[in-house]
């Protein structure tokens, strides 16, 4: 049986919506959709580039706390309300993966996210170093 551990970033918010920010199962880390949000849960950044930067900065910090980094991302899904703006902000995202093999990725345009303030949401799957990728 695989050991499964729920990991939290904003416990009160996660409890309210009944989810965990991430779940570690064996060598895999599944990170729930992340939005540009401050520690109190308020939206950050009013434009796409600012939100992309805020999300990946938060993910970098969260992943480091779990012993992971961007080089271990194997799958990324991005949901956005404005694909053109996301494409224009792609260089901000690319900095997160600088000098690393990029992950499998899917970008999906949606009508709306949790609130109209959020322009994108990023979901990740990571594999611990040394795990078999076969």
PDB file of C-alpha atoms in Angstrom:
ATOM      1  CA  UNK A   1       0.000   0.000   0.000  1.00  0.00           C
ATOM      2  CA  UNK A   2       1.321   3.453  -0.918  1.00  0.00           C
ATOM      3  CA  UNK A   3       1.740   6.016   1.835  1.00  0.00           C
ATOM      4  CA  UNK A   4      -0.422   9.090   1.178  1.00  0.00           C
ATOM      5  CA  UNK A   5       0.121  12.433   2.888  1.00  0.00           C
ATOM      6  CA  UNK A   6      -1.967  15.603   2.552  1.00  0.00           C
ATOM      7  CA  UNK A   7       0.068  18.831   2.558  1.00  0.00           C
ATOM      8  CA  UNK A   8      -1.378  22.241   3.341  1.00  0.00           C
ATOM      9  CA  UNK A   9      -0.501  25.846   2.509  1.00  0.00           C
ATOM     10  CA  UNK A  10      -3.598  27.708   3.743  1.00  0.00           C
ATOM     11  CA  UNK A  11      -5.279  25.217   6.118  1.00  0.00           C
ATOM     12  CA  UNK A  12      -8.366  27.317   6.931  1.00  0.00           C
ATOM     13  CA  UNK A  13      -9.140  28.009   3.266  1.00  0.00           C
ATOM     14  CA  UNK A  14      -8.458  24.401   2.309  1.00  0.00           C
ATOM     15  CA  UNK A  15     -10.695  23.130   5.111  1.00  0.00           C
ATOM     16  CA  UNK A  16     -13.476  25.515   3.982  1.00  0.00           C
ATOM     17  CA  UNK A  17     -13.347  24.179   0.403  1.00  0.00           C
ATOM     18  CA  UNK A  18     -12.484  20.595   1.474  1.00  0.00           C
ATOM     19  CA  UNK A  19      -9.191  20.094  -0.365  1.00  0.00           C
ATOM     20  CA  UNK A  20      -5.450  19.805   0.268  1.00  0.00           C
ATOM     21  CA  UNK A  21      -2.957  22.058  -1.513  1.00  0.00           C
ATOM     22  CA  UNK A  22      -1.004  18.920  -2.372  1.00  0.00           C
ATOM     23  CA  UNK A  23      -0.974  15.181  -1.836  1.00  0.00           C
ATOM     24  CA  UNK A  24       2.228  13.147  -1.680  1.00  0.00           C
ATOM     25  CA  UNK A  25       1.794   9.527  -2.709  1.00  0.00           C
ATOM     26  CA  UNK A  26       5.024   7.548  -2.888  1.00  0.00           C
ATOM     27  CA  UNK A  27       7.385   9.318  -5.290  1.00  0.00           C
ATOM     28  CA  UNK A  28       4.635  11.559  -6.700  1.00  0.00           C
ATOM     29  CA  UNK A  29       3.459  14.979  -5.559  1.00  0.00           C
ATOM     30  CA  UNK A  30       0.106  16.223  -6.873  1.00  0.00           C
ATOM     31  CA  UNK A  31      -0.342  19.987  -6.425  1.00  0.00           C
ATOM     32  CA  UNK A  32      -3.866  21.415  -6.557  1.00  0.00           C
ATOM     33  CA  UNK A  33      -4.611  24.350  -8.809  1.00  0.00           C
ATOM     34  CA  UNK A  34      -2.744  27.418  -7.558  1.00  0.00           C
ATOM     35  CA  UNK A  35      -3.895  30.989  -8.116  1.00  0.00           C
ATOM     36  CA  UNK A  36      -2.268  34.377  -7.433  1.00  0.00           C
ATOM     37  CA  UNK A  37      -3.274  34.716  -3.787  1.00  0.00           C
ATOM     38  CA  UNK A  38      -1.613  36.285  -0.760  1.00  0.00           C
ATOM     39  CA  UNK A  39      -1.286  34.566   2.627  1.00  0.00           C
ATOM     40  CA  UNK A  40      -4.673  35.953   3.708  1.00  0.00           C
ATOM     41  CA  UNK A  41      -6.390  34.576   0.599  1.00  0.00           C
ATOM     42  CA  UNK A  42      -6.749  37.880  -1.276  1.00  0.00           C
ATOM     43  CA  UNK A  43      -6.026  38.011  -5.038  1.00  0.00           C
ATOM     44  CA  UNK A  44      -2.630  39.344  -6.168  1.00  0.00           C
ATOM     45  CA  UNK A  45      -1.784  41.192  -9.387  1.00  0.00           C
ATOM     46  CA  UNK A  46      -4.300  42.629 -11.793  1.00  0.00           C
ATOM     47  CA  UNK A  47      -2.663  41.527 -15.039  1.00  0.00           C
ATOM     48  CA  UNK A  48      -1.622  38.158 -16.457  1.00  0.00           C
ATOM     49  CA  UNK A  49       2.160  38.621 -16.169  1.00  0.00           C
ATOM     50  CA  UNK A  50       1.859  39.673 -12.510  1.00  0.00           C
ATOM     51  CA  UNK A  51      -0.345  36.698 -11.698  1.00  0.00           C
ATOM     52  CA  UNK A  52       1.941  34.258 -13.541  1.00  0.00           C
ATOM     53  CA  UNK A  53       4.908  35.606 -11.579  1.00  0.00           C
ATOM     54  CA  UNK A  54       3.024  35.429  -8.252  1.00  0.00           C
ATOM     55  CA  UNK A  55       1.869  31.855  -8.845  1.00  0.00           C
ATOM     56  CA  UNK A  56       5.270  30.491  -9.829  1.00  0.00           C
ATOM     57  CA  UNK A  57       6.981  32.358  -6.955  1.00  0.00           C
ATOM     58  CA  UNK A  58       4.495  30.791  -4.536  1.00  0.00           C
ATOM     59  CA  UNK A  59       4.922  27.358  -6.133  1.00  0.00           C
ATOM     60  CA  UNK A  60       8.720  27.634  -5.901  1.00  0.00           C
ATOM     61  CA  UNK A  61       8.481  28.338  -2.174  1.00  0.00           C
ATOM     62  CA  UNK A  62       5.848  25.656  -1.533  1.00  0.00           C
ATOM     63  CA  UNK A  63       7.728  22.993  -3.503  1.00  0.00           C
ATOM     64  CA  UNK A  64      11.010  23.777  -1.738  1.00  0.00           C
ATOM     65  CA  UNK A  65       9.258  23.233   1.578  1.00  0.00           C
ATOM     66  CA  UNK A  66       8.301  19.756   0.387  1.00  0.00           C
ATOM     67  CA  UNK A  67      11.786  18.936  -0.928  1.00  0.00           C
ATOM     68  CA  UNK A  68      10.860  19.423  -4.599  1.00  0.00           C
ATOM     69  CA  UNK A  69      11.734  21.921  -7.329  1.00  0.00           C
ATOM     70  CA  UNK A  70      10.647  22.843 -10.857  1.00  0.00           C
ATOM     71  CA  UNK A  71      13.003  20.273 -12.361  1.00  0.00           C
ATOM     72  CA  UNK A  72      10.799  17.522 -10.960  1.00  0.00           C
ATOM     73  CA  UNK A  73       7.565  18.724 -12.598  1.00  0.00           C
ATOM     74  CA  UNK A  74       6.407  16.029 -15.033  1.00  0.00           C
ATOM     75  CA  UNK A  75       2.938  17.424 -15.863  1.00  0.00           C
ATOM     76  CA  UNK A  76       1.478  20.913 -15.746  1.00  0.00           C
ATOM     77  CA  UNK A  77      -2.074  22.004 -16.502  1.00  0.00           C
ATOM     78  CA  UNK A  78      -2.919  25.696 -16.765  1.00  0.00           C
ATOM     79  CA  UNK A  79      -6.485  26.984 -16.811  1.00  0.00           C
ATOM     80  CA  UNK A  80      -6.842  30.573 -17.998  1.00  0.00           C
ATOM     81  CA  UNK A  81      -9.627  33.013 -18.780  1.00  0.00           C
ATOM     82  CA  UNK A  82      -7.490  34.731 -21.460  1.00  0.00           C
ATOM     83  CA  UNK A  83      -5.296  32.518 -23.648  1.00  0.00           C
ATOM     84  CA  UNK A  84      -3.851  35.446 -25.612  1.00  0.00           C
ATOM     85  CA  UNK A  85      -2.673  37.151 -22.423  1.00  0.00           C
ATOM     86  CA  UNK A  86      -1.208  33.875 -21.140  1.00  0.00           C
ATOM     87  CA  UNK A  87       0.710  33.350 -24.384  1.00  0.00           C
ATOM     88  CA  UNK A  88       2.054  36.905 -24.095  1.00  0.00           C
ATOM     89  CA  UNK A  89       3.166  36.169 -20.506  1.00  0.00           C
ATOM     90  CA  UNK A  90       4.781  32.840 -21.447  1.00  0.00           C
ATOM     91  CA  UNK A  91       8.336  34.175 -20.875  1.00  0.00           C
ATOM     92  CA  UNK A  92       7.460  34.757 -17.197  1.00  0.00           C
ATOM     93  CA  UNK A  93       6.393  31.099 -16.906  1.00  0.00           C
ATOM     94  CA  UNK A  94       9.459  29.923 -18.844  1.00  0.00           C
ATOM     95  CA  UNK A  95      11.738  31.397 -16.165  1.00  0.00           C
ATOM     96  CA  UNK A  96      10.320  28.834 -13.698  1.00  0.00           C
ATOM     97  CA  UNK A  97      11.622  26.013 -15.907  1.00  0.00           C
ATOM     98  CA  UNK A  98      14.881  27.762 -16.956  1.00  0.00           C
ATOM     99  CA  UNK A  99      17.664  25.292 -17.802  1.00  0.00           C
ATOM    100  CA  UNK A 100      15.407  22.328 -17.044  1.00  0.00           C
ATOM    101  CA  UNK A 101      13.593  19.874 -19.252  1.00  0.00           C
ATOM    102  CA  UNK A 102      10.068  21.259 -19.621  1.00  0.00           C
ATOM    103  CA  UNK A 103       7.158  19.129 -18.412  1.00  0.00           C
ATOM    104  CA  UNK A 104       4.253  17.776 -20.393  1.00  0.00           C
ATOM    105  CA  UNK A 105       1.811  20.683 -20.401  1.00  0.00           C
ATOM    106  CA  UNK A 106      -1.774  21.480 -21.287  1.00  0.00           C
ATOM    107  CA  UNK A 107      -3.232  24.998 -21.427  1.00  0.00           C
ATOM    108  CA  UNK A 108      -7.016  25.310 -21.338  1.00  0.00           C
ATOM    109  CA  UNK A 109      -9.113  28.459 -21.715  1.00  0.00           C
ATOM    110  CA  UNK A 110     -12.108  28.537 -19.392  1.00  0.00           C
ATOM    111  CA  UNK A 111     -14.953  30.988 -18.860  1.00  0.00           C
ATOM    112  CA  UNK A 112     -14.142  31.743 -15.222  1.00  0.00           C
ATOM    113  CA  UNK A 113     -12.114  30.588 -12.217  1.00  0.00           C
ATOM    114  CA  UNK A 114     -13.068  30.749  -8.511  1.00  0.00           C
ATOM    115  CA  UNK A 115     -13.521  34.532  -8.709  1.00  0.00           C
ATOM    116  CA  UNK A 116     -13.277  36.965 -11.607  1.00  0.00           C
ATOM    117  CA  UNK A 117     -10.038  38.345 -10.079  1.00  0.00           C
ATOM    118  CA  UNK A 118      -8.102  35.209 -11.000  1.00  0.00           C
ATOM    119  CA  UNK A 119      -6.788  35.017 -14.560  1.00  0.00           C
ATOM    120  CA  UNK A 120      -5.123  31.608 -14.374  1.00  0.00           C
ATOM    121  CA  UNK A 121      -4.749  28.537 -12.194  1.00  0.00           C
ATOM    122  CA  UNK A 122      -1.765  26.170 -12.351  1.00  0.00           C
ATOM    123  CA  UNK A 123      -1.887  22.489 -11.383  1.00  0.00           C
ATOM    124  CA  UNK A 124       1.291  20.365 -11.159  1.00  0.00           C
ATOM    125  CA  UNK A 125       2.364  16.740 -10.872  1.00  0.00           C
ATOM    126  CA  UNK A 126       5.938  16.100  -9.737  1.00  0.00           C
ATOM    127  CA  UNK A 127       8.122  13.001  -9.409  1.00  0.00           C
ATOM    128  CA  UNK A 128      10.824  12.720  -6.768  1.00  0.00           C
ATOM    129  CA  UNK A 129      14.412  12.449  -8.003  1.00  0.00           C
ATOM    130  CA  UNK A 130      15.568   8.878  -8.277  1.00  0.00           C
ATOM    131  CA  UNK A 131      12.058   7.562  -8.982  1.00  0.00           C
ATOM    132  CA  UNK A 132      11.631   5.347 -12.022  1.00  0.00           C
ATOM    133  CA  UNK A 133      10.215   7.193 -15.021  1.00  0.00           C
ATOM    134  CA  UNK A 134       9.829   4.050 -17.114  1.00  0.00           C
TER     135      UNK A 134
END
